[in-house]
C-alpha positions as protocol buffer text, in pm:
chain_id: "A"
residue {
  index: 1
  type: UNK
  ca { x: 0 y: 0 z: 0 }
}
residue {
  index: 2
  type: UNK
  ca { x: 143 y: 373 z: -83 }
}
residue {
  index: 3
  type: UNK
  ca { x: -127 y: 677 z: -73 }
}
residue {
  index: 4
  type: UNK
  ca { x: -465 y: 585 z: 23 }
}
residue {
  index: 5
  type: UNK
  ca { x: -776 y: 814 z: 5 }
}
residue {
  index: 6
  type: UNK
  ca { x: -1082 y: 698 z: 142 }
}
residue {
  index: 7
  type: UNK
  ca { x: -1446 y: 927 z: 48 }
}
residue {
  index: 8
  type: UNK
  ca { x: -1743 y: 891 z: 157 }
}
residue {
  index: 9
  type: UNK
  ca { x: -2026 y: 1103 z: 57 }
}
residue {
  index: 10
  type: UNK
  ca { x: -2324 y: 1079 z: 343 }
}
residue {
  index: 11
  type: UNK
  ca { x: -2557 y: 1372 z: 167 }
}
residue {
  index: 12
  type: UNK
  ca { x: -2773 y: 1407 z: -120 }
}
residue {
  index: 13
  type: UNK
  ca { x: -2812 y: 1761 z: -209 }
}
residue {
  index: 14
  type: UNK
  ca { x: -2589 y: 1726 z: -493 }
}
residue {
  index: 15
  type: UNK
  ca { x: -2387 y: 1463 z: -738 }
}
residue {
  index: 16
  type: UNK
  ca { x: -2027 y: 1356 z: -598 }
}
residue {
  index: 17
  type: UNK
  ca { x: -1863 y: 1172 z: -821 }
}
residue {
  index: 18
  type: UNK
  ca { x: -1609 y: 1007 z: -527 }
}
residue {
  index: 19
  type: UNK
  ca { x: -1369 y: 880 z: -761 }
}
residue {
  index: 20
  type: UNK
  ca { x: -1282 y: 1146 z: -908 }
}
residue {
  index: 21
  type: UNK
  ca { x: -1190 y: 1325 z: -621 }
}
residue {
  index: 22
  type: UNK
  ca { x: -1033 y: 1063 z: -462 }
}
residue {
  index: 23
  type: UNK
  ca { x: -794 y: 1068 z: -770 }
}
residue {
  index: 24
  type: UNK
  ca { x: -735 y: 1447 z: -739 }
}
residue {
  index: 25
  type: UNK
  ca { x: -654 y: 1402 z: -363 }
}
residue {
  index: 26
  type: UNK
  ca { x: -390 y: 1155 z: -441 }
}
residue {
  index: 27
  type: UNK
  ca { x: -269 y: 1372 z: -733 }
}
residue {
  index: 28
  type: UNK
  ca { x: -220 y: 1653 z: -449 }
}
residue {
  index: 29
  type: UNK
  ca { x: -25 y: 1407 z: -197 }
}
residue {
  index: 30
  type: UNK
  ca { x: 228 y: 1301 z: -471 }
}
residue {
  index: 31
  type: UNK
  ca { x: 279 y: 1636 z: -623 }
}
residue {
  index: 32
  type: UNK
  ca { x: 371 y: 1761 z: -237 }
}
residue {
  index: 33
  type: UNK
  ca { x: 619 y: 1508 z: -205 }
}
residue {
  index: 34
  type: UNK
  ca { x: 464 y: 1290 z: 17 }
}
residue {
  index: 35
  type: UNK
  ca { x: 582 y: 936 z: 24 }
}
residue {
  index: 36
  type: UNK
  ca { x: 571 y: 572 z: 172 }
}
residue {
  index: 37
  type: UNK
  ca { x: 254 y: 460 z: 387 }
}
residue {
  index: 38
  type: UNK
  ca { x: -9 y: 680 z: 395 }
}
residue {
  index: 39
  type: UNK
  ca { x: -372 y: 751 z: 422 }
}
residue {
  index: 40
  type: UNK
  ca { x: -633 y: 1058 z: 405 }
}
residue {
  index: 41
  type: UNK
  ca { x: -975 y: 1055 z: 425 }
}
residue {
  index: 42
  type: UNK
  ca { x: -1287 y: 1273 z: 302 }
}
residue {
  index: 43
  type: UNK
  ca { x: -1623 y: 1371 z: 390 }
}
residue {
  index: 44
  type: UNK
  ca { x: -1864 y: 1478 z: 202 }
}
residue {
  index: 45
  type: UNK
  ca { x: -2181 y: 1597 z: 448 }
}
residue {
  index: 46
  type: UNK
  ca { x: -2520 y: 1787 z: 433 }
}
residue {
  index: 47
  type: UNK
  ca { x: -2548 y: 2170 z: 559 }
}
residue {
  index: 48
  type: UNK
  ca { x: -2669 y: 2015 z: 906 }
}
residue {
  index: 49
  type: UNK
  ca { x: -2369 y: 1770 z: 954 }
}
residue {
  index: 50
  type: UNK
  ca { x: -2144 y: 2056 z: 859 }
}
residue {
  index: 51
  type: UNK
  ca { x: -2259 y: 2330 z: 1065 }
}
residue {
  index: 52
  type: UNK
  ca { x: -2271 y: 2094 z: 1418 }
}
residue {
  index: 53
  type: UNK
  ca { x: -1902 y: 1970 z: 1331 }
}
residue {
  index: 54
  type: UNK
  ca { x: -1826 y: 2339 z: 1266 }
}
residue {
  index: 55
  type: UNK
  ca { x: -1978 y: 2454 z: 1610 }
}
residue {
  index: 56
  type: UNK
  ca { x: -1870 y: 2147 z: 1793 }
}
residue {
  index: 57
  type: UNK
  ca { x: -1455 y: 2204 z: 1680 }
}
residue {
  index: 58
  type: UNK
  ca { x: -1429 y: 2602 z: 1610 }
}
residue {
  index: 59
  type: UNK
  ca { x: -1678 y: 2720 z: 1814 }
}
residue {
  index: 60
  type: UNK
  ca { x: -1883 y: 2858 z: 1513 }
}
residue {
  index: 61
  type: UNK
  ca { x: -2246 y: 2910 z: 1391 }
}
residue {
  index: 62
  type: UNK
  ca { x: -2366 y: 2830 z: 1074 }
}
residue {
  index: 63
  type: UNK
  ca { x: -2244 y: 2558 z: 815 }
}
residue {
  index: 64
  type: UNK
  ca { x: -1879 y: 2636 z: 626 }
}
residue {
  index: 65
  type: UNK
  ca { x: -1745 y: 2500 z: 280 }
}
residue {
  index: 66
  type: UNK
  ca { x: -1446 y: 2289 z: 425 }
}
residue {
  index: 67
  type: UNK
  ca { x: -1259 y: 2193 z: 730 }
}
residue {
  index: 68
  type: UNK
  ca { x: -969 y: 1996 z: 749 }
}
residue {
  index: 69
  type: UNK
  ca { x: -839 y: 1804 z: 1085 }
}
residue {
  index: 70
  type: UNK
  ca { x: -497 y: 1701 z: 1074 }
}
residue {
  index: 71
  type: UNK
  ca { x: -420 y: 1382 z: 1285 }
}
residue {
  index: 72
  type: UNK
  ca { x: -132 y: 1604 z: 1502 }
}
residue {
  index: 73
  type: UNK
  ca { x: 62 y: 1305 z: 1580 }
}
residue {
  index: 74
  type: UNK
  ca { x: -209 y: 1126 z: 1762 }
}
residue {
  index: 75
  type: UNK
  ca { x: -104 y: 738 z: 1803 }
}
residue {
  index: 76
  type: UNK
  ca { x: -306 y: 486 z: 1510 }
}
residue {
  index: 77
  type: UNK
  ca { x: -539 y: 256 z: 1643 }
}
residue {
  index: 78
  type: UNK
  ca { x: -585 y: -124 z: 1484 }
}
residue {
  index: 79
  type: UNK
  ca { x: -871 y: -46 z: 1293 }
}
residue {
  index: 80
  type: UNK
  ca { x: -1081 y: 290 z: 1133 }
}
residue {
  index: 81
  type: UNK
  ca { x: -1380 y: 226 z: 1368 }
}
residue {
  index: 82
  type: UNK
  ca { x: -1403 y: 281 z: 1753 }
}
residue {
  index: 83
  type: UNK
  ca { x: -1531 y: -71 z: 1757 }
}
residue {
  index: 84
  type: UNK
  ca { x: -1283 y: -251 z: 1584 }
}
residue {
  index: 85
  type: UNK
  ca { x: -1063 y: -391 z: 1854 }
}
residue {
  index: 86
  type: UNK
  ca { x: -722 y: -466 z: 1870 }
}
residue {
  index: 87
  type: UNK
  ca { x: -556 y: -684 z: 1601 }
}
residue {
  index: 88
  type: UNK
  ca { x: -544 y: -988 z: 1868 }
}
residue {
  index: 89
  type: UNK
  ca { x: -279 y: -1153 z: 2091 }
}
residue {
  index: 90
  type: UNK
  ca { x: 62 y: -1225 z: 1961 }
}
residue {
  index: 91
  type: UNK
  ca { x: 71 y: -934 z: 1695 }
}
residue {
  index: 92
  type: UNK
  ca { x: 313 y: -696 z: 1760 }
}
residue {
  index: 93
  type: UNK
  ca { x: 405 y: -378 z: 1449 }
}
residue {
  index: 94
  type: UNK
  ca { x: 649 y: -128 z: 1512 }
}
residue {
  index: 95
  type: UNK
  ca { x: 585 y: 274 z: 1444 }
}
residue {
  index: 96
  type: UNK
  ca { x: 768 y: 219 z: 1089 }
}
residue {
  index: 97
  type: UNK
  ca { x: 508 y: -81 z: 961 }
}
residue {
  index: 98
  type: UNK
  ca { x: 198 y: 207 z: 1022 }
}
residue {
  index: 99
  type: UNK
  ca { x: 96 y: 392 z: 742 }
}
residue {
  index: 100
  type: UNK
  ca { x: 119 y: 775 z: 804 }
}
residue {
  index: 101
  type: UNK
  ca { x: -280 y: 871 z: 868 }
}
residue {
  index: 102
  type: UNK
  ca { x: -264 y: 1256 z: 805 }
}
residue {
  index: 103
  type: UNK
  ca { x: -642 y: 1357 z: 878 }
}
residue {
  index: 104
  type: UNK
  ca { x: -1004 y: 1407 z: 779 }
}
residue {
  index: 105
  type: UNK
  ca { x: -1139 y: 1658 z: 507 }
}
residue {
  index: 106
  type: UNK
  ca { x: -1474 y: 1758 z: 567 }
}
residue {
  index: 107
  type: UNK
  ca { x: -1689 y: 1927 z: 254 }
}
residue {
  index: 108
  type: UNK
  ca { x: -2013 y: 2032 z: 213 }
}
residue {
  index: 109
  type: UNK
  ca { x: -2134 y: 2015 z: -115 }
}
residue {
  index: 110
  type: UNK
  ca { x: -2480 y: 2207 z: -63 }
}
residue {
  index: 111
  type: UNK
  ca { x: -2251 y: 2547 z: 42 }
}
residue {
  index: 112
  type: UNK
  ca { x: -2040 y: 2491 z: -236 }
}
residue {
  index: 113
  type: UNK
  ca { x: -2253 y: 2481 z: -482 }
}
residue {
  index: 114
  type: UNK
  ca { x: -2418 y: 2791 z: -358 }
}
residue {
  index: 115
  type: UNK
  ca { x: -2077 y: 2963 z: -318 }
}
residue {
  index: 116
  type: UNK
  ca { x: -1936 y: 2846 z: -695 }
}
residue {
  index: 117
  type: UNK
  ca { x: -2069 y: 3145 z: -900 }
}
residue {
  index: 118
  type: UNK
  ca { x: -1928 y: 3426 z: -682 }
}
residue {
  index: 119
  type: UNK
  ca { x: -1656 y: 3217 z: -626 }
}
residue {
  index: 120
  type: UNK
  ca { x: -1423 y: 2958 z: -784 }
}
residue {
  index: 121
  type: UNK
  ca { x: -1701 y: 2952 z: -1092 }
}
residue {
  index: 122
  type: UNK
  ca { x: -1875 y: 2605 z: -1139 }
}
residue {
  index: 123
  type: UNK
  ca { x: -1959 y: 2356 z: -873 }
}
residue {
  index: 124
  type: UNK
  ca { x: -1682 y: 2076 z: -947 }
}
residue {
  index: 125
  type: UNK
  ca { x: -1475 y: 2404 z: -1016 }
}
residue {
  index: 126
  type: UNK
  ca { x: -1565 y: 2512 z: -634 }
}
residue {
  index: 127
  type: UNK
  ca { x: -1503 y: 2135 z: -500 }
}
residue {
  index: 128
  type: UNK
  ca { x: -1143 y: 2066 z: -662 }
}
residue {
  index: 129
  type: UNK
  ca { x: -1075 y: 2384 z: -500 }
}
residue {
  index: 130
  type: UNK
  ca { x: -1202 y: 2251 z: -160 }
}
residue {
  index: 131
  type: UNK
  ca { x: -990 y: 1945 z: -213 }
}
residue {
  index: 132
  type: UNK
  ca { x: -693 y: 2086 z: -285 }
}
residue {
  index: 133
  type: UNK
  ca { x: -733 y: 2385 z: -3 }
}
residue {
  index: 134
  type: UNK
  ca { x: -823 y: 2098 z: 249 }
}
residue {
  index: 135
  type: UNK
  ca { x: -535 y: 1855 z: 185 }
}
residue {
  index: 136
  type: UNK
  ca { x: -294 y: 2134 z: 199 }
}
residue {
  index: 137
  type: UNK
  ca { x: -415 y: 2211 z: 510 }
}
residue {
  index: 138
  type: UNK
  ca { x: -344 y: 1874 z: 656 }
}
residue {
  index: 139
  type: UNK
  ca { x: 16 y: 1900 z: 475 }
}
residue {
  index: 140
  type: UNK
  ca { x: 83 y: 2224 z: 757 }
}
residue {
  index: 141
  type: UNK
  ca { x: 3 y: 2527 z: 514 }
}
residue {
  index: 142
  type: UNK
  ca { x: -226 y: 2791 z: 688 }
}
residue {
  index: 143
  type: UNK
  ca { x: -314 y: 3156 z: 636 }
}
residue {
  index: 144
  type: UNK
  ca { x: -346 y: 3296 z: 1016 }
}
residue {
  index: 145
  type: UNK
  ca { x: -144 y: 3592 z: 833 }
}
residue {
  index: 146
  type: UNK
  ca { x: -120 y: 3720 z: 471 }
}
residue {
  index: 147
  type: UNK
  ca { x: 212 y: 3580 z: 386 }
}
residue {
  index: 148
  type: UNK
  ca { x: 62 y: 3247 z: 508 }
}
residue {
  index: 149
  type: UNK
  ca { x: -288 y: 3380 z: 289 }
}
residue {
  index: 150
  type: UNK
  ca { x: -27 y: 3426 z: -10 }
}
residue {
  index: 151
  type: UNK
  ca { x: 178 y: 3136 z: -12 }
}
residue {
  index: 152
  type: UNK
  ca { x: -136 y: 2872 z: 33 }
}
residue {
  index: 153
  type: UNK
  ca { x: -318 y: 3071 z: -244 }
}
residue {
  index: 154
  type: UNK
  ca { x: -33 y: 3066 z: -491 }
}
residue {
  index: 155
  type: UNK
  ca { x: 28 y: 2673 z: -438 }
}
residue {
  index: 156
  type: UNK
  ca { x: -384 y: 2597 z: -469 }
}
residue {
  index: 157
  type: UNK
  ca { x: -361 y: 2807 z: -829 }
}
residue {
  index: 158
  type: UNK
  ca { x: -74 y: 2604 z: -899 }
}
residue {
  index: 159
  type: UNK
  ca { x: -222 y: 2260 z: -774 }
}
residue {
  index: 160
  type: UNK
  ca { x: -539 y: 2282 z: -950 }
}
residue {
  index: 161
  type: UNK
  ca { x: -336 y: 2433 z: -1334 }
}
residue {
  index: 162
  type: UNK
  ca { x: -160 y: 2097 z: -1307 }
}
residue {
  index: 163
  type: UNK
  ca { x: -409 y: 1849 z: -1172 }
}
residue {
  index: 164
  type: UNK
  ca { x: -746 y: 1968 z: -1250 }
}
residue {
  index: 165
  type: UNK
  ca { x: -980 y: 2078 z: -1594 }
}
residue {
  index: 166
  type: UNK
  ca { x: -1313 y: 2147 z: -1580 }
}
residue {
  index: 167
  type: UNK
  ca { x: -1549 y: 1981 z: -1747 }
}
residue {
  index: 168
  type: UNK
  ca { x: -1569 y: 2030 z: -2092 }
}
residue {
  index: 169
  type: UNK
  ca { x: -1217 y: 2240 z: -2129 }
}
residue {
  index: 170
  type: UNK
  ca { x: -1107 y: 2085 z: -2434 }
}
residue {
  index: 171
  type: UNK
  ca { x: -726 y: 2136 z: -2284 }
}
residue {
  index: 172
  type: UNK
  ca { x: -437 y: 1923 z: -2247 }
}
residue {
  index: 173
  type: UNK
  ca { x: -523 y: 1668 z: -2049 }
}
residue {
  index: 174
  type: UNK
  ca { x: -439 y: 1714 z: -1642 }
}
residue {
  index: 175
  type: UNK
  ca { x: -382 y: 1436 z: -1367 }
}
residue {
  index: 176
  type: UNK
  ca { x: -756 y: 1406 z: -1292 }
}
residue {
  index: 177
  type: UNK
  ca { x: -1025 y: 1400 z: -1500 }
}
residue {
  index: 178
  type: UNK
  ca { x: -1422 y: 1366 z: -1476 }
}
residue {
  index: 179
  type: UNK
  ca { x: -1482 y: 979 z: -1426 }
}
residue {
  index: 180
  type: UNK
  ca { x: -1651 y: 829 z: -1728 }
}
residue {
  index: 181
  type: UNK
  ca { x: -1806 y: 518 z: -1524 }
}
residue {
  index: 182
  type: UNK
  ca { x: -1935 y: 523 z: -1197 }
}
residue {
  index: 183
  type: UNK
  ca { x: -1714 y: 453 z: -927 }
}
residue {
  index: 184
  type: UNK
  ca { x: -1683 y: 54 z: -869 }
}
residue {
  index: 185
  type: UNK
  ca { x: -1458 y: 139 z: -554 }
}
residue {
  index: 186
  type: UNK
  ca { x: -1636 y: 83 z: -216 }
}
residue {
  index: 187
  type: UNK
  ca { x: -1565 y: 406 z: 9 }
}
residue {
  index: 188
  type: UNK
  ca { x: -1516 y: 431 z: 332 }
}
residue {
  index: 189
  type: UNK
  ca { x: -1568 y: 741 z: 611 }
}
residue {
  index: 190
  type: UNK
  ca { x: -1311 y: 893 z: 792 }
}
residue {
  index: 191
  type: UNK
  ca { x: -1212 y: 758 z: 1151 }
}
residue {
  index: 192
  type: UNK
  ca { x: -1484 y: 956 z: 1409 }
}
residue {
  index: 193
  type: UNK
  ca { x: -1372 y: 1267 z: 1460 }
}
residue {
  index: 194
  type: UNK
  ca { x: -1262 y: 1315 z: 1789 }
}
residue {
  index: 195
  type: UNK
  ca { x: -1122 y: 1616 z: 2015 }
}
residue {
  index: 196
  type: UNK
  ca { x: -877 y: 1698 z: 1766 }
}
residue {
  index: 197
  type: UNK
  ca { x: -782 y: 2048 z: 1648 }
}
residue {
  index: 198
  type: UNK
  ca { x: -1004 y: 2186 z: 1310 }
}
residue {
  index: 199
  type: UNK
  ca { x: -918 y: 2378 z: 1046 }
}
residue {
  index: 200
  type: UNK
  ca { x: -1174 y: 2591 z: 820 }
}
residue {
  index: 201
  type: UNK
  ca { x: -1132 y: 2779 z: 527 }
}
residue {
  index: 202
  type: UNK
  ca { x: -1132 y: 3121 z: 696 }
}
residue {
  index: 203
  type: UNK
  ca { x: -990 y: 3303 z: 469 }
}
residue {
  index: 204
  type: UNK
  ca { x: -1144 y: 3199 z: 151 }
}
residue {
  index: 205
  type: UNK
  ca { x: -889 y: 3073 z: -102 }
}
residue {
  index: 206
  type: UNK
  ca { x: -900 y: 3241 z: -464 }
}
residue {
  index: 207
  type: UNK
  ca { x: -1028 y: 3014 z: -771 }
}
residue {
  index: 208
  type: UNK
  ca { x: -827 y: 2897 z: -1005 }
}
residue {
  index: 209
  type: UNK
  ca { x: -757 y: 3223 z: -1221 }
}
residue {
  index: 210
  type: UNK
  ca { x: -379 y: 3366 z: -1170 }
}
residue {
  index: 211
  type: UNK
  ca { x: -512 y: 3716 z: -1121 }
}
residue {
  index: 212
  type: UNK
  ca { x: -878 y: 3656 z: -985 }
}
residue {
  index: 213
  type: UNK
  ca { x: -1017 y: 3873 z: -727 }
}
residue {
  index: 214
  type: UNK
  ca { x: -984 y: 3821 z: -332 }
}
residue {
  index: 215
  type: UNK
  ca { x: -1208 y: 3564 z: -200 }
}
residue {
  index: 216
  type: UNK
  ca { x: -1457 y: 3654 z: 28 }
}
residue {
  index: 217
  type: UNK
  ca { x: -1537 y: 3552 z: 439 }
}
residue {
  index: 218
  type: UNK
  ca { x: -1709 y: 3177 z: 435 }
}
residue {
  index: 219
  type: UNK
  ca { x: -2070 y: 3093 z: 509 }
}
């Protein structure tokens, strides 16, 4: 096993098309240099969902697009459920067998879509923008100030010229495309989220045009 991305998408508000974004995720994590064992998971959740995970880990009212929450170094348990158990008597793994679990991204499609237009532009234009802002956020980039605002944006306008097209741009081809199938893969759901530190958008991040105006506060 090398990069894993597990989705989920637990609302239906709007089409997800999981595989896709799992690709793009994984696209992200090997075009940051990250290597070996190692495993990220998504969310994709209703306004509801959203806005009690966003009150219950930033103190916050309302739903938000995105938050990311980074494992911070927390020790891997046997298995991704709180009732999975141990792995049984006898079986012993040191640190360097565990894959490298770097956190949850949360999204929720419904805000989103509603944000696209004044925004990143279309809705799958607005989500690869949510992916790539999320899993950079779990790779340690921030924007608490604006040369941390700067940097981040730069490297998501970057990110998404090399790895993502729209659909319909008739463009070279990127890393990820629309999938043409439906996704055979089974998905899974991030580990429960517990009292770990959260990371929102704050800030929003710019779409994907070089020069594009200032993004605006999140819902």
């Amino acid at each position: 096993m090398a990069i894993e991305v597990f989705a989920a998408d637990e609302q239906a508000d709007h089409p997800v098309d999981t595989l896709r974004w799992v690709r793009l995720a994984e696209a992200i994590l090997e075009e940051e240099g990250v290597r070996g064992e190692a495993e990220l998971s998504m969310l994709f959740v209703d306004e509801q969902a959203m806005t009690d995970l966003n009150k219950r880990f930033l103190g916050k009212e309302g739903p938000t697009d995105v938050l990311a929450f980074p494992i911070d170094d927390e020790p891997i348990e046997g298995g991704r459920s709180p009732d999975s158990g141990g792995a049984g008597p006898g079986f012993t793994s040191e640190p360097s067998d565990l894959p490298t679990v770097l956190g949850d991204v949360v999204i929720c499609p419904a805000v989103a879509y509603r944000n696209a237009p004044e925004h990143a532009g279309t809705y799958d234009d607005e989500l690869a923008l949510l992916i790539v802002h999320g899993v950079l956020h779990l790779l340690g980039m921030d924007h608490d100030d604006d040369d941390e605002a700067e940097a981040m944006e730069l490297r998501e306008r970057q990110l998404l010229a090399k790895l993502y097209r729209p659909p319909g741009d008739e463009g070279p081809a990127p890393v990820v495309e629309a999938a043409t199938t439906p996704d055979p893969v089974t998905t899974f759901g991030p580990r429960s989220l517990g009292p770990r530190s959260a990371r929102s958008s704050g800030r929003r991040p710019p779409g994907p045009a070089v020069d594009g105006p200032p993004g605006a506060e999140p819902t």
